[in-house]
Amino acid sequence: MNKIKSKIKRMRALTFENSFRPSQTENQQYLPIAQENLEKFEEKHQIRIPEQYREFLLSVGNGGLGPGNGMFPLETERQYGTKLHLPWINPTTYNKTFKYDSAEDDEEAFDQRMNSIFDDSESPELEMYHARENGILSISDGGCGTSIFLVVSGVKRGQIWIDLNVTEEGYALVADNFYSWYEGWLNKKVEDLEAKYKEVKKNMVIYEQSPPEFESIRDVHDFMGQFIGVKEMGLVNDVLTSSLQNDKHLSVDVMK
């Protein structure tokens, strides 16, 4: 957990050192959950949250900063429709039945198969479909109608999966445990930020030594687009001013 905290600190330092306006996801972090509230949640739902995510909730934050559109808070008062204490389904079996494979499935035949399952109220496939949200806890929005969840009951307990049923693609494994998923996101975030600001600083030096020539307003927009959100804009503005001094007409258009 100390490694996670250290990387969050590094990511924040890079963001706030170089960014004029950090994104909402990077700027938010909820407080850790109170242990009493976490234990009440576990007692209410007859589960024990997998240790890695449990430790994260207690010592880092209950929602906020994280993959996708950020982490969901554990809402202790919410009435979860899923039965968290029951084991999650076998995702391989589920995917064989409900996942649509455009390379192998005929669309019409797939629709007929689905209709026959949903028309038979006693079919084991329909029973599995209704049990698909047992034992899972959504922890992040994957975007475009998908959700990322932690398995809290059953043989897959502790794993991170993504629900792609909105596009009939079933379930896909994301990570074997919470730490590898969250730390992998942090590593990529820090790597991307370091690369971005390294490139920005390199371009600033290049442009200072050899100011760019603009032929149109679009060229000016493209130039400035490289530095959107960058905190230190003084040098960028100096370069822009220097480049426009020799083109009065373009300079007037830019000022407009």
Coordinates of C-alpha atoms in Angstrom, one line a residue:
M1 CA 0.0 0.0 0.0
N2 CA 2.9 2.3 0.7
K3 CA 4.0 1.8 -3.0
I4 CA 0.5 2.8 -4.2
K5 CA 0.6 5.9 -2.0
S6 CA 4.0 6.9 -3.2
K7 CA 2.9 6.6 -6.9
I8 CA -0.2 8.6 -6.2
K9 CA 2.0 11.3 -4.7
R10 CA 4.3 11.2 -7.7
M11 CA 1.4 11.5 -10.1
R12 CA -0.1 14.4 -8.2
A13 CA 3.3 16.2 -8.1
L14 CA 3.7 15.9 -11.9
T15 CA 0.1 17.0 -12.5
F16 CA 0.1 20.1 -10.2
E17 CA 3.7 21.1 -11.0
N18 CA 3.0 21.3 -14.7
S19 CA -0.7 21.7 -15.2
F20 CA -2.6 24.9 -15.0
R21 CA -5.9 23.1 -14.7
P22 CA -5.8 19.4 -13.7
S23 CA -8.7 17.3 -14.9
Q24 CA -11.5 16.4 -12.5
T25 CA -10.4 12.8 -12.2
E26 CA -6.8 13.8 -11.3
N27 CA -8.1 16.5 -8.9
Q28 CA -10.5 14.4 -6.8
Q29 CA -9.9 12.0 -4.0
Y30 CA -12.3 11.0 -1.3
L31 CA -11.3 10.4 2.2
P32 CA -10.8 6.8 3.4
I33 CA -13.9 5.0 4.7
A34 CA -14.3 4.7 8.5
Q35 CA -13.6 1.1 9.6
E36 CA -16.8 1.0 11.5
N37 CA -18.8 1.8 8.4
L38 CA -16.9 -0.7 6.3
E39 CA -17.6 -3.5 8.9
K40 CA -21.3 -2.5 8.9
F41 CA -21.3 -2.9 5.1
E42 CA -19.7 -6.3 5.3
E43 CA -22.0 -7.5 8.0
K44 CA -25.1 -6.2 6.2
H45 CA -24.1 -8.1 3.0
Q46 CA -22.6 -11.1 4.7
I47 CA -19.2 -10.8 3.0
R48 CA -15.6 -9.7 3.7
I49 CA -14.3 -7.4 1.0
P50 CA -11.0 -8.8 -0.6
E51 CA -8.1 -7.6 1.5
Q52 CA -6.3 -5.4 -1.1
Y53 CA -9.4 -3.4 -1.9
R54 CA -10.3 -3.3 1.8
E55 CA -6.9 -1.9 2.7
F56 CA -7.3 0.7 -0.1
L57 CA -10.7 1.8 1.2
L58 CA -9.4 2.2 4.7
S59 CA -6.1 3.9 4.0
V60 CA -6.2 5.6 0.6
G61 CA -9.7 6.7 -0.3
N62 CA -13.3 5.6 -0.6
G63 CA -13.7 6.5 -4.3
G64 CA -12.3 9.2 -6.6
L65 CA -8.9 9.0 -8.2
G66 CA -8.6 5.9 -10.4
P67 CA -9.0 4.1 -13.7
G68 CA -11.9 4.8 -16.1
N69 CA -13.9 7.8 -14.9
G70 CA -12.6 7.4 -11.4
M71 CA -13.4 5.0 -8.5
F72 CA -16.9 4.6 -7.2
P73 CA -17.4 5.2 -3.4
L74 CA -18.6 2.3 -1.4
E75 CA -22.1 3.5 -0.5
T76 CA -22.8 1.9 2.8
E77 CA -26.4 3.0 3.0
R78 CA -27.3 2.0 -0.6
Q79 CA -29.5 -1.0 -1.1
Y80 CA -27.5 -3.1 -3.5
G81 CA -29.7 -5.1 -5.8
T82 CA -27.1 -7.8 -6.2
K83 CA -26.6 -10.6 -3.6
L84 CA -23.0 -10.0 -2.7
H85 CA -22.7 -13.1 -0.5
L86 CA -23.6 -15.5 -3.3
P87 CA -20.9 -16.8 -5.6
W88 CA -20.4 -15.1 -9.0
I89 CA -21.3 -17.2 -12.0
N90 CA -18.7 -19.0 -14.1
P91 CA -17.8 -16.3 -16.7
T92 CA -16.5 -18.8 -19.2
T93 CA -19.8 -20.7 -19.3
Y94 CA -21.7 -17.4 -19.4
N95 CA -19.6 -16.1 -22.3
K96 CA -20.2 -19.3 -24.3
T97 CA -23.9 -18.8 -24.0
F98 CA -24.4 -15.0 -24.1
K99 CA -21.4 -13.5 -25.8
Y100 CA -21.8 -12.6 -29.5
D101 CA -18.9 -13.4 -31.7
S102 CA -19.2 -11.7 -35.1
A103 CA -16.6 -14.0 -36.6
E104 CA -18.5 -17.2 -35.6
D105 CA -22.1 -16.3 -34.8
D106 CA -24.8 -15.6 -37.4
E107 CA -26.7 -12.6 -36.1
E108 CA -30.1 -14.0 -36.8
A109 CA -29.3 -17.4 -35.2
F110 CA -27.8 -15.7 -32.2
D111 CA -31.0 -13.7 -31.7
Q112 CA -33.1 -16.8 -32.0
R113 CA -31.0 -18.6 -29.4
M114 CA -31.3 -15.6 -27.0
N115 CA -35.1 -15.6 -27.5
S116 CA -35.4 -19.3 -26.8
I117 CA -33.5 -18.8 -23.5
F118 CA -35.5 -15.9 -22.3
D119 CA -38.8 -17.5 -23.3
D120 CA -38.1 -20.6 -21.2
S121 CA -38.5 -19.5 -17.5
E122 CA -37.0 -22.7 -16.2
S123 CA -33.9 -22.9 -18.4
P124 CA -30.6 -23.1 -16.6
E125 CA -29.2 -20.5 -18.9
L126 CA -31.9 -18.0 -17.8
E127 CA -31.1 -18.9 -14.2
M128 CA -27.4 -18.1 -14.8
Y129 CA -28.4 -14.8 -16.6
H130 CA -30.4 -13.7 -13.5
A131 CA -27.5 -14.6 -11.2
R132 CA -24.8 -12.8 -13.3
E133 CA -24.6 -9.9 -10.7
N134 CA -24.3 -12.1 -7.7
G135 CA -21.0 -11.7 -5.8
I136 CA -19.6 -8.7 -7.7
L137 CA -19.1 -5.1 -6.6
S138 CA -18.8 -2.3 -9.3
I139 CA -15.9 -0.1 -8.5
S140 CA -15.3 1.9 -11.6
D141 CA -17.1 3.2 -14.8
G142 CA -15.4 1.6 -17.8
G143 CA -17.1 4.1 -20.2
C144 CA -19.6 3.6 -23.0
G145 CA -22.0 1.6 -20.7
T146 CA -19.4 -0.8 -19.4
S147 CA -18.5 -1.2 -15.7
I148 CA -15.4 -2.6 -13.9
F149 CA -16.1 -4.7 -10.9
L150 CA -14.4 -6.7 -8.1
V151 CA -15.5 -10.2 -7.5
V152 CA -16.3 -10.6 -3.8
S153 CA -17.7 -14.1 -3.6
G154 CA -16.9 -17.4 -5.4
V155 CA -13.8 -18.9 -7.0
K156 CA -12.9 -15.7 -8.8
R157 CA -12.9 -13.7 -5.6
G158 CA -10.4 -10.8 -5.6
Q159 CA -10.2 -10.6 -9.4
I160 CA -11.1 -7.5 -11.5
W161 CA -13.4 -8.0 -14.5
I162 CA -15.1 -5.7 -16.9
D163 CA -18.8 -6.1 -17.9
L164 CA -19.1 -5.7 -21.7
N165 CA -22.7 -7.0 -21.9
V166 CA -23.9 -3.7 -23.3
T167 CA -22.2 -4.7 -26.6
E168 CA -23.0 -8.4 -26.1
E169 CA -19.3 -9.2 -25.5
G170 CA -19.9 -10.8 -22.1
Y171 CA -17.2 -10.5 -19.4
A172 CA -13.4 -10.0 -19.7
L173 CA -10.7 -10.5 -17.1
V174 CA -8.9 -7.2 -16.4
A175 CA -6.5 -8.2 -13.5
D176 CA -5.9 -11.0 -11.1
N177 CA -6.1 -8.6 -8.1
F178 CA -6.9 -5.1 -7.2
Y179 CA -3.3 -3.9 -6.6
S180 CA -2.1 -5.0 -10.1
W181 CA -5.0 -3.3 -11.7
Y182 CA -4.7 0.0 -9.8
E183 CA -0.9 0.1 -9.8
G184 CA -0.9 -0.7 -13.5
W185 CA -3.1 2.4 -14.1
L186 CA -0.8 4.5 -11.9
N187 CA 2.3 3.4 -13.7
K188 CA 0.8 4.3 -17.1
K189 CA -0.5 7.6 -15.8
V190 CA 2.9 8.6 -14.4
E191 CA 4.7 7.4 -17.5
D192 CA 2.3 9.4 -19.8
L193 CA 2.6 12.6 -17.7
E194 CA 6.4 12.4 -17.6
A195 CA 6.5 11.9 -21.4
K196 CA 4.1 14.7 -22.0
Y197 CA 5.9 17.3 -20.0
K198 CA 9.3 16.2 -21.2
E199 CA 8.0 16.7 -24.8
V200 CA 6.5 20.1 -23.9
K201 CA 9.8 21.4 -22.4
K202 CA 11.8 20.1 -25.3
N203 CA 9.5 21.9 -27.7
M204 CA 9.8 25.1 -25.7
V205 CA 13.6 25.0 -26.1
I206 CA 13.3 24.3 -29.8
Y207 CA 10.8 27.1 -30.5
E208 CA 12.8 29.5 -28.4
Q209 CA 15.9 28.9 -30.5
S210 CA 13.9 28.8 -33.8
P211 CA 10.5 30.5 -33.6
P212 CA 7.9 28.8 -35.9
E213 CA 6.5 30.5 -39.0
F214 CA 2.8 30.7 -39.3
E215 CA 0.9 30.8 -42.6
S216 CA -2.6 30.8 -41.2
I217 CA -4.7 31.1 -38.0
R218 CA -4.9 27.2 -38.0
D219 CA -1.1 27.1 -37.7
V220 CA -1.3 29.3 -34.6
H221 CA -4.1 27.1 -33.1
D222 CA -2.0 24.0 -33.8
F223 CA 1.0 25.6 -32.2
M224 CA -0.9 26.6 -29.0
G225 CA -2.7 23.3 -28.9
Q226 CA 0.6 21.6 -27.9
F227 CA 0.5 23.6 -24.6
I228 CA -3.1 23.4 -23.5
G229 CA -3.3 23.3 -19.7
V230 CA 0.5 23.9 -19.3
K231 CA 1.2 26.1 -16.2
E232 CA 4.2 28.0 -17.4
M233 CA 3.0 29.8 -20.6
G234 CA 5.4 32.8 -20.4
L235 CA 7.9 31.4 -22.9
V236 CA 5.2 30.1 -25.2
N237 CA 3.6 33.5 -25.4
D238 CA 7.1 35.1 -26.0
V239 CA 7.6 32.7 -28.9
L240 CA 4.2 33.4 -30.3
T241 CA 4.7 37.2 -30.0
S242 CA 8.1 37.0 -31.7
S243 CA 6.7 34.9 -34.6
L244 CA 3.8 37.3 -35.2
Q245 CA 5.9 40.5 -35.2
N246 CA 6.9 39.9 -38.8
D247 CA 3.3 39.3 -40.0
K248 CA 1.1 42.2 -39.1
H249 CA -2.0 40.9 -40.9
L250 CA -1.9 37.5 -39.2
S251 CA -1.1 39.2 -35.9
V252 CA -4.3 41.3 -36.2
D253 CA -6.4 38.2 -37.0
V254 CA -5.0 36.4 -33.9
M255 CA -5.8 39.3 -31.7
K256 CA -9.4 39.1 -32.9

